[in-house]
PDB file of C-alpha atoms in Angstrom:
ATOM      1  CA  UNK T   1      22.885  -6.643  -6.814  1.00 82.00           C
ATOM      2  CA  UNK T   2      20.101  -4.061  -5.603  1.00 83.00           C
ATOM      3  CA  UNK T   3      19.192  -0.901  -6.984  1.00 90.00           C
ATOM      4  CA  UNK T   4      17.131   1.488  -5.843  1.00 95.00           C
ATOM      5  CA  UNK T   5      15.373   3.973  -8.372  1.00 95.00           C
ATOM      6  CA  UNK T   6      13.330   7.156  -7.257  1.00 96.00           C
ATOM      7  CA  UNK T   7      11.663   9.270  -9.686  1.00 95.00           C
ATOM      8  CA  UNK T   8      11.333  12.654 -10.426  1.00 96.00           C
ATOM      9  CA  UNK T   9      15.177  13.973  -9.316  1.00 94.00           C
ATOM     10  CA  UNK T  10      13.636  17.707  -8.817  1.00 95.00           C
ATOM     11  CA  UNK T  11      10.306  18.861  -8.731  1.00 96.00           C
ATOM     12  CA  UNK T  12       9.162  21.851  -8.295  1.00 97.00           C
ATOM     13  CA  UNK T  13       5.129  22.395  -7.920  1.00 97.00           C
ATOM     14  CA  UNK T  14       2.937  25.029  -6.648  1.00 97.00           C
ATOM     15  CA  UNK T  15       0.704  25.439  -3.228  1.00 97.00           C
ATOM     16  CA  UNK T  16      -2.017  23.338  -3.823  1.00 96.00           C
ATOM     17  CA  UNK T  17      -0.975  21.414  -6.356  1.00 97.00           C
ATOM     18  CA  UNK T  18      -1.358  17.125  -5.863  1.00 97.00           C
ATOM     19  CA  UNK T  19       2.081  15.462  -5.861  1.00 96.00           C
ATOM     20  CA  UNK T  20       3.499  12.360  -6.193  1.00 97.00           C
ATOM     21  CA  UNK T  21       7.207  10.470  -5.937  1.00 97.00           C
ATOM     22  CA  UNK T  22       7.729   7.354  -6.965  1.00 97.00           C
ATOM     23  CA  UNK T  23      10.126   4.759  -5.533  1.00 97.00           C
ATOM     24  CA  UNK T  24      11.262   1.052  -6.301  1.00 97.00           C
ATOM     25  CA  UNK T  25      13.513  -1.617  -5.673  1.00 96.00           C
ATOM     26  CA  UNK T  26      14.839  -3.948  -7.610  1.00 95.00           C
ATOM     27  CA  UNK T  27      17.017  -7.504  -6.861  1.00 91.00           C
ATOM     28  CA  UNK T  28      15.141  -7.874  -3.492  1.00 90.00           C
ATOM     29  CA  UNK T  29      12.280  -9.377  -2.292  1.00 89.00           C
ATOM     30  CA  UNK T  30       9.808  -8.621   0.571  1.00 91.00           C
ATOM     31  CA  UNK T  31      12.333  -5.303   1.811  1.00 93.00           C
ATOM     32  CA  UNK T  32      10.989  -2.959   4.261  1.00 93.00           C
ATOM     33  CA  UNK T  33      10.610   0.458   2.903  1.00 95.00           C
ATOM     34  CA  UNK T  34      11.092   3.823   4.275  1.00 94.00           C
ATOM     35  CA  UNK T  35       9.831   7.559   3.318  1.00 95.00           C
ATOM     36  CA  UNK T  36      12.213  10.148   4.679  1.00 93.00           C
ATOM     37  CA  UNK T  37      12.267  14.390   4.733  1.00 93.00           C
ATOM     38  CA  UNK T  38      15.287  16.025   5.119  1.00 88.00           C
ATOM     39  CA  UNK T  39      14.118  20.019   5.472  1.00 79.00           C
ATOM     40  CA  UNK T  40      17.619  22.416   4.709  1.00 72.00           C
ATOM     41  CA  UNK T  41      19.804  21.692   6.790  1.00 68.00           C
ATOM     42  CA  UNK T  42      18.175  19.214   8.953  1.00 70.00           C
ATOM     43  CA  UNK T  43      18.368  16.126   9.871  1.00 78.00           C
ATOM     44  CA  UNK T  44      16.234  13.302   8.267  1.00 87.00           C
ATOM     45  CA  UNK T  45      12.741  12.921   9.734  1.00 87.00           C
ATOM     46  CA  UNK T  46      10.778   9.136   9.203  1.00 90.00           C
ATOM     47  CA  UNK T  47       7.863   9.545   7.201  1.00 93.00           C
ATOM     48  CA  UNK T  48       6.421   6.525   6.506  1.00 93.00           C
ATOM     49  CA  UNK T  49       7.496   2.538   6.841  1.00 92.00           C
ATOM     50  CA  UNK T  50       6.308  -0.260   5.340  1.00 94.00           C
ATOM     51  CA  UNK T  51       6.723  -3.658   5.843  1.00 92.00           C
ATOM     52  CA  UNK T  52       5.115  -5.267   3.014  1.00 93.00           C
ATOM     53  CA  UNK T  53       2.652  -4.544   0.234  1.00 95.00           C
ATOM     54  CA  UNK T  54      -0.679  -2.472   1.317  1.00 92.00           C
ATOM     55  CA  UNK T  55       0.821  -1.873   5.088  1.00 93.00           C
ATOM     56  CA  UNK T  56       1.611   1.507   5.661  1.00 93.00           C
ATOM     57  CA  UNK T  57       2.788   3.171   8.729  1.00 91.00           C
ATOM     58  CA  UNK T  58       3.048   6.708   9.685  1.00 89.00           C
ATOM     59  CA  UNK T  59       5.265   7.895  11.751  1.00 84.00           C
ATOM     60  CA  UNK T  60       4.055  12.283  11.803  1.00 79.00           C
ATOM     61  CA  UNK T  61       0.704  13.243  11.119  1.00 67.00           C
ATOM     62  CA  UNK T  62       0.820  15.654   8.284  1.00 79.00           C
ATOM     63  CA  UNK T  63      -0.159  16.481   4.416  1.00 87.00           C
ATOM     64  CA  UNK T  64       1.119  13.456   2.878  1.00 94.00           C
ATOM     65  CA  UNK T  65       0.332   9.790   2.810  1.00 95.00           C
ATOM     66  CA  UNK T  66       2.385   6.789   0.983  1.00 96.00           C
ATOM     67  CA  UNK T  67       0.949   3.333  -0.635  1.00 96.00           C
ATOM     68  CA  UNK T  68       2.798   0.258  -1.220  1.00 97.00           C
ATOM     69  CA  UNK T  69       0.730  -1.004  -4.453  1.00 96.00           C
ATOM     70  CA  UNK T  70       3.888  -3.777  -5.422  1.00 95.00           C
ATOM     71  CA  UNK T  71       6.350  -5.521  -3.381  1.00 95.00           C
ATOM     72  CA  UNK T  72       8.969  -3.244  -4.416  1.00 95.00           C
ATOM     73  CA  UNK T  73       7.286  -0.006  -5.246  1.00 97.00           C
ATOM     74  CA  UNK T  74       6.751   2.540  -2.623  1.00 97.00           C
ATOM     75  CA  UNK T  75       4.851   6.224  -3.798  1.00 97.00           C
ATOM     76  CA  UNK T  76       4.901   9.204  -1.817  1.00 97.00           C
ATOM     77  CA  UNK T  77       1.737  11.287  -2.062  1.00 96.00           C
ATOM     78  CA  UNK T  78      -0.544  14.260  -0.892  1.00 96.00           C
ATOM     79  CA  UNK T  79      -3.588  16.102  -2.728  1.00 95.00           C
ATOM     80  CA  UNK T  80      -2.342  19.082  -1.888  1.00 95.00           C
ATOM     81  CA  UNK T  81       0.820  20.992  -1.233  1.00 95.00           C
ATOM     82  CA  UNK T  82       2.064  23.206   1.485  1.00 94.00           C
ATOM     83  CA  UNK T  83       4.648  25.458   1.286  1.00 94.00           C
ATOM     84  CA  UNK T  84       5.934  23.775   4.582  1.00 91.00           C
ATOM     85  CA  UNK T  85       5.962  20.401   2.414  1.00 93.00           C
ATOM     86  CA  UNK T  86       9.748  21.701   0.466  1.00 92.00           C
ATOM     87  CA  UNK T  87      12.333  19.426   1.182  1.00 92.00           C
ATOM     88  CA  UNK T  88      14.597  16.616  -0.061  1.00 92.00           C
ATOM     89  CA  UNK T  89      12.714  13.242   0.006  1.00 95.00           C
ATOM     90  CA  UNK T  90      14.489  10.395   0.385  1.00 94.00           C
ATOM     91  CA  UNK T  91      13.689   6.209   0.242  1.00 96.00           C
ATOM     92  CA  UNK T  92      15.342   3.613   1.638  1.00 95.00           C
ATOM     93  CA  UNK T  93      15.204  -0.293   2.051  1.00 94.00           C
ATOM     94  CA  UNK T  94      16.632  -2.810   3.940  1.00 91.00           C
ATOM     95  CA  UNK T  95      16.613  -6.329   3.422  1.00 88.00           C
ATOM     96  CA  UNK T  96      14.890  -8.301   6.624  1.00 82.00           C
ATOM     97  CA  UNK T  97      16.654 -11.464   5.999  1.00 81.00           C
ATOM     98  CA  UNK T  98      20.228  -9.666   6.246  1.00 78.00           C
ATOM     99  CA  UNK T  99      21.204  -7.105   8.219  1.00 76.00           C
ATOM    100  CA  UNK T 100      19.906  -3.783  10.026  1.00 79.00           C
ATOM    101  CA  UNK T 101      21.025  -1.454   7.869  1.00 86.00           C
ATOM    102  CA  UNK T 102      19.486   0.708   5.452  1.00 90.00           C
ATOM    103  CA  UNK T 103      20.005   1.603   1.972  1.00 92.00           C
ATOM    104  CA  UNK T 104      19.226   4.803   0.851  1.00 94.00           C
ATOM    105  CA  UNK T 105      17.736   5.689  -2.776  1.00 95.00           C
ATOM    106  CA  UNK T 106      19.204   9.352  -4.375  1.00 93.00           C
ATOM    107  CA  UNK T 107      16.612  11.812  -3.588  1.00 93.00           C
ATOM    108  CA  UNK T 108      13.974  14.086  -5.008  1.00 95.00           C
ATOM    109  CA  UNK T 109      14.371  17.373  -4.096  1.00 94.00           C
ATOM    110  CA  UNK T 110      10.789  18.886  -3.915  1.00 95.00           C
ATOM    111  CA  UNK T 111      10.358  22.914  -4.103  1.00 96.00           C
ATOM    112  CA  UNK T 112       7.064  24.039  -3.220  1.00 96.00           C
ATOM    113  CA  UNK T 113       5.768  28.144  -4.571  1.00 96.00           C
TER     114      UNK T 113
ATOM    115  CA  UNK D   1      13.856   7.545  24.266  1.00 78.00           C
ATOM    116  CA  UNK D   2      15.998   6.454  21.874  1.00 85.00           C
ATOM    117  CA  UNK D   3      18.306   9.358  20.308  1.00 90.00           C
ATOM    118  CA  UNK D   4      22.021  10.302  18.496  1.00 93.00           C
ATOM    119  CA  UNK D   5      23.368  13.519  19.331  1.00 94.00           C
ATOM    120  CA  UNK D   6      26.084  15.049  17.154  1.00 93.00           C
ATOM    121  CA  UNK D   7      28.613  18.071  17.155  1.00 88.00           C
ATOM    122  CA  UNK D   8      27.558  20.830  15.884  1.00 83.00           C
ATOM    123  CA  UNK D   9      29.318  22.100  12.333  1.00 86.00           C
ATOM    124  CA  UNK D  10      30.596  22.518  10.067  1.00 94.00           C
ATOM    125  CA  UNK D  11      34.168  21.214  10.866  1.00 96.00           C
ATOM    126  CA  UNK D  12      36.680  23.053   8.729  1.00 97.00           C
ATOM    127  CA  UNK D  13      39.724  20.952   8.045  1.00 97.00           C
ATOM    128  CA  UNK D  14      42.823  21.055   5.928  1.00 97.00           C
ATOM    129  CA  UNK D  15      43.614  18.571   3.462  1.00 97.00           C
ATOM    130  CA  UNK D  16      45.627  15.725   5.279  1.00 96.00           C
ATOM    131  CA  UNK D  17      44.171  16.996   8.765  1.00 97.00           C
ATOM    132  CA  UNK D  18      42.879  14.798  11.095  1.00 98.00           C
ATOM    133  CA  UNK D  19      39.675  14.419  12.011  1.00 97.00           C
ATOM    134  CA  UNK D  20      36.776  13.386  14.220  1.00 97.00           C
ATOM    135  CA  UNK D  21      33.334  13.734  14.665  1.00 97.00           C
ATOM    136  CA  UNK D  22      31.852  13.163  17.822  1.00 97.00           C
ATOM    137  CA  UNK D  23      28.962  10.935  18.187  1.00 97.00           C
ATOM    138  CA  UNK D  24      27.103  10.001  21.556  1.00 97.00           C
ATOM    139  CA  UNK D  25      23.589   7.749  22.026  1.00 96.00           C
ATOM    140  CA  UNK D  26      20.986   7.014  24.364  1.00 94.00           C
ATOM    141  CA  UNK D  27      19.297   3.818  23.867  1.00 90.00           C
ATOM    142  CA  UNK D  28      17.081   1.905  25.468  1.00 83.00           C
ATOM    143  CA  UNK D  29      18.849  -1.982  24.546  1.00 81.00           C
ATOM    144  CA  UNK D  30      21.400  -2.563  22.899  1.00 83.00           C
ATOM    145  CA  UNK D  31      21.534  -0.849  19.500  1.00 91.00           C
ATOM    146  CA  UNK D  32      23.562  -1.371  16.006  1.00 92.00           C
ATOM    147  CA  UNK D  33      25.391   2.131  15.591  1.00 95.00           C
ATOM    148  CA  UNK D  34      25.950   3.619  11.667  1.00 95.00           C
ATOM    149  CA  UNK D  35      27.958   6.208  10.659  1.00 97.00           C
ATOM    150  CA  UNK D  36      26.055   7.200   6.997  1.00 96.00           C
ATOM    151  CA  UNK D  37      27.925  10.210   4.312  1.00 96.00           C
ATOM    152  CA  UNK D  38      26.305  12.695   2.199  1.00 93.00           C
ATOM    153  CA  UNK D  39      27.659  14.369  -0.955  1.00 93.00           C
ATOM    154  CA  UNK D  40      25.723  17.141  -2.095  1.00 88.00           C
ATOM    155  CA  UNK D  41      22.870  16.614  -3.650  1.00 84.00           C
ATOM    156  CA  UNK D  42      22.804  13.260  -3.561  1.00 87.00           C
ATOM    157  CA  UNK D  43      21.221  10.802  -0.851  1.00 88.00           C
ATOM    158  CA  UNK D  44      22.890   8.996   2.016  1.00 91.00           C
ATOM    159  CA  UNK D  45      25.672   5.939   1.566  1.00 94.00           C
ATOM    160  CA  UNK D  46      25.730   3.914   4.196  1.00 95.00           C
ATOM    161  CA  UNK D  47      30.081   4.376   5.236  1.00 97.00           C
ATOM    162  CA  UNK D  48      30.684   2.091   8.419  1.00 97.00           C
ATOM    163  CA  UNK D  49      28.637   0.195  10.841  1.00 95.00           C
ATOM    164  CA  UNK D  50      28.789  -1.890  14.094  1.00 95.00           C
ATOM    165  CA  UNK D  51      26.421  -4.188  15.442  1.00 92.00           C
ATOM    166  CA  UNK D  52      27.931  -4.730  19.117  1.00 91.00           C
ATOM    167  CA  UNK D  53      30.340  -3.058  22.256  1.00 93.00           C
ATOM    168  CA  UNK D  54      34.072  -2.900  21.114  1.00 95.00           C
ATOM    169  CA  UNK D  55      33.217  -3.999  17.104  1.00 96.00           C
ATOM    170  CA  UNK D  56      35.493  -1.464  15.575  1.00 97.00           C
ATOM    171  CA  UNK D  57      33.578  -0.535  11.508  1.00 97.00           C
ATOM    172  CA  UNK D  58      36.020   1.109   8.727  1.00 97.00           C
ATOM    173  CA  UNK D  59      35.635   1.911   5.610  1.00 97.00           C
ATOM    174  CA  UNK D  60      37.527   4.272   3.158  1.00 95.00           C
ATOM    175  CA  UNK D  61      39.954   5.049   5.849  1.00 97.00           C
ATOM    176  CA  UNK D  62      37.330   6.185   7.993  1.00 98.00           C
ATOM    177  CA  UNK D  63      37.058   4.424  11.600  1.00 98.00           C
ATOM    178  CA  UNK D  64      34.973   4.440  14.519  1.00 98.00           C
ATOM    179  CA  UNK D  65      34.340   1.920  17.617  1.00 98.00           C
ATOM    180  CA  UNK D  66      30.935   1.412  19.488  1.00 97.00           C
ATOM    181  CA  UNK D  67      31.747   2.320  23.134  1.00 96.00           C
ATOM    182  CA  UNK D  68      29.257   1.048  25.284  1.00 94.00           C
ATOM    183  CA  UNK D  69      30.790   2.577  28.495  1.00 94.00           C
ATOM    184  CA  UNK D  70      30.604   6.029  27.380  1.00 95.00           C
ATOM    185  CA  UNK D  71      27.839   5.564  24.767  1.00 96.00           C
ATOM    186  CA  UNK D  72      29.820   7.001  21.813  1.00 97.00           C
ATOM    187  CA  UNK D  73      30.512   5.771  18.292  1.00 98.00           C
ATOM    188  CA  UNK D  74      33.054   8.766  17.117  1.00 98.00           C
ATOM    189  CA  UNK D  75      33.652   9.235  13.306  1.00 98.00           C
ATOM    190  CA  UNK D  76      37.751   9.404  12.846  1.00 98.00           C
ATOM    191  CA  UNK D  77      40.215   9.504   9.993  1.00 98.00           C
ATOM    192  CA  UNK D  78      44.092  10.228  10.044  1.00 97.00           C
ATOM    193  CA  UNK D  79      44.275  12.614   6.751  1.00 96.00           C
ATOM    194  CA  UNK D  80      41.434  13.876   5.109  1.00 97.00           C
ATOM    195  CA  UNK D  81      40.757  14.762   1.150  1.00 97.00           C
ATOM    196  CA  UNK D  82      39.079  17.293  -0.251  1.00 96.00           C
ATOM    197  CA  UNK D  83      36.539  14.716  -1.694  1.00 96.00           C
ATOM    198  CA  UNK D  84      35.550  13.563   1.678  1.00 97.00           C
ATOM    199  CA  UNK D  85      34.103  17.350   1.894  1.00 97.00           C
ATOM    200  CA  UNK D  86      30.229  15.790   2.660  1.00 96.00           C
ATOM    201  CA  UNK D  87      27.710  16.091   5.273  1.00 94.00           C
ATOM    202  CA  UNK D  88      27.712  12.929   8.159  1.00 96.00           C
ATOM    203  CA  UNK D  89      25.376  11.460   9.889  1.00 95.00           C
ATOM    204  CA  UNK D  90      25.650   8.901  13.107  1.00 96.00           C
ATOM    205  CA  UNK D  91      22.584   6.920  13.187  1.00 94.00           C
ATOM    206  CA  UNK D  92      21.172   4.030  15.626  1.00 93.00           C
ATOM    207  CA  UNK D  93      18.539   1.155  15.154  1.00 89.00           C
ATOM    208  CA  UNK D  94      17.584  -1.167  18.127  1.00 80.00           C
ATOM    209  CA  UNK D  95      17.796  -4.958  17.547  1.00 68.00           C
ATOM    210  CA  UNK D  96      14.294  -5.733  19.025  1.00 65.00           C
ATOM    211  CA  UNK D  97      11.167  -4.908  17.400  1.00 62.00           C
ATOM    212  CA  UNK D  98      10.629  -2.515  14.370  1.00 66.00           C
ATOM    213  CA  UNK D  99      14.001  -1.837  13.723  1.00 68.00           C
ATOM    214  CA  UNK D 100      14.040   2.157  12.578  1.00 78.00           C
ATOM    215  CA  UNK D 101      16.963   4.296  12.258  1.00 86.00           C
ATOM    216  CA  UNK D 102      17.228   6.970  14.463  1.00 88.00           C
ATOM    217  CA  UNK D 103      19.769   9.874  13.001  1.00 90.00           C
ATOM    218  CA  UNK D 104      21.785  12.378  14.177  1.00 92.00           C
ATOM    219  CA  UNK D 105      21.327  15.959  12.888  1.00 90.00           C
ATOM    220  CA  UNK D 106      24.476  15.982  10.896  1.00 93.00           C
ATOM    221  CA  UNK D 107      28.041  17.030  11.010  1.00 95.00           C
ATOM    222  CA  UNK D 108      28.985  19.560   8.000  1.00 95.00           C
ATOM    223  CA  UNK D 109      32.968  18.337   6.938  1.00 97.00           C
ATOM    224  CA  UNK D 110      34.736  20.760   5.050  1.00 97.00           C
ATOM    225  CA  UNK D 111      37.943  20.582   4.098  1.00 97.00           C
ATOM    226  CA  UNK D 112      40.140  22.870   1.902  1.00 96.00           C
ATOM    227  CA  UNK D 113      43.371  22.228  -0.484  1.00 95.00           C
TER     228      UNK D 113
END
């Protein structure tokens, strides 16, 4: 079956300060991968997608920028923080071959000072 | 554009209470509709889905049917538990193209003993 792993859980960093959130897959192949933000009591806003290793897409212009060094491994990044940058980050995959739907990784929850 | 508008919350329930959240779309195609849960702190499981007009997706006594005459995919389930207290989110992907998830803002569920 597939897992999906993202590392650290909580984080908590200070203005200025580089970042970055790891993410991978496992018991999949070639899945499309997916950086979301979901600010307090928001909805989720689209980061990132990508839809195999090296392509990147951005969907909002902003402090941050994601690689896709692996197949399965998808990093969140930025050289330096904003307090505007707090938020729960989330991953998600979805297997091209299958279905639409996506599957969503358990979170980091990212506290700027 | 392509977008999922939700009730506002939170919805305060009693245990055993019925419920439903209402969820409405605008689409340009024909879209795959998702309902997705959250339980605090944790990320998004995908709960129910349906992938065409009339398919009727349930899971954990949860329901909902894709309406394609009043563009709705409503969230219902005849008696609520305390441990369905989570946030939920309606969510949309086209079938053409990139296919990327467009959410709702979320629907707060509360319910009480």
């Amino acid at each position: 079956s597939q897992t999906i792993h993202q590392w650290p859980a909580t984080l908590v960093q200070p203005v200025g300060s580089p970042l970055s959130l790891e993410c991978t897959v496992e018991g999949t192949s070639n899945p499309n991968l997916y950086w979301y933000r979901q600010a307090a009591g928001r909805g989720l806003q689209l980061l990132f997608y990508s839809v195999g290793i090296g392509q990147i897409s951005s969907e909002v212009p902003q402090n941050l920028s994601a690689s896709r060094p692996q197949d399965r491994q998808f990093i969140l990044s930025s050289k330096k923080l904003l307090l505007s940058d707090s938020g729960f980050y989330l991953c998600a995959w979805r297997d091209v071959h299958r279905s639409y739907e996506q599957y969503f990784g358990p979170g980091t929850r990212l506290t700027v000072t | 554009g392509n977008s999922v508008t939700q009730m506002e919350g939170p919805v305060t329930l009693s245990e055993e209470a019925f419920l439903t959240i209402n969820c409405t779309y605008t689409a340009t195609g024909y879209p795959s509709l998702f309902w997705y849960v959250q339980y605090p702190g944790e990320g998004l499981q995908l709960l129910l889905k349906a992938t065409k007009a009339d398919d009727k997706g349930s899971n954990k006594g949860f329901e909902a049917t894709y309406r394609k005459e009043t563009t709705s995919f409503h969230l219902e389930k005849g008696s609520v538990q305390v441990s369905d207290s989570a946030v939920y989110f309606c969510a949309l992907i086209l079938n053409t193209g990139f296919q990327k998830l467009v959410f709702g803002t979320g629907t707060r569920l509360l319910v009480s003993p």
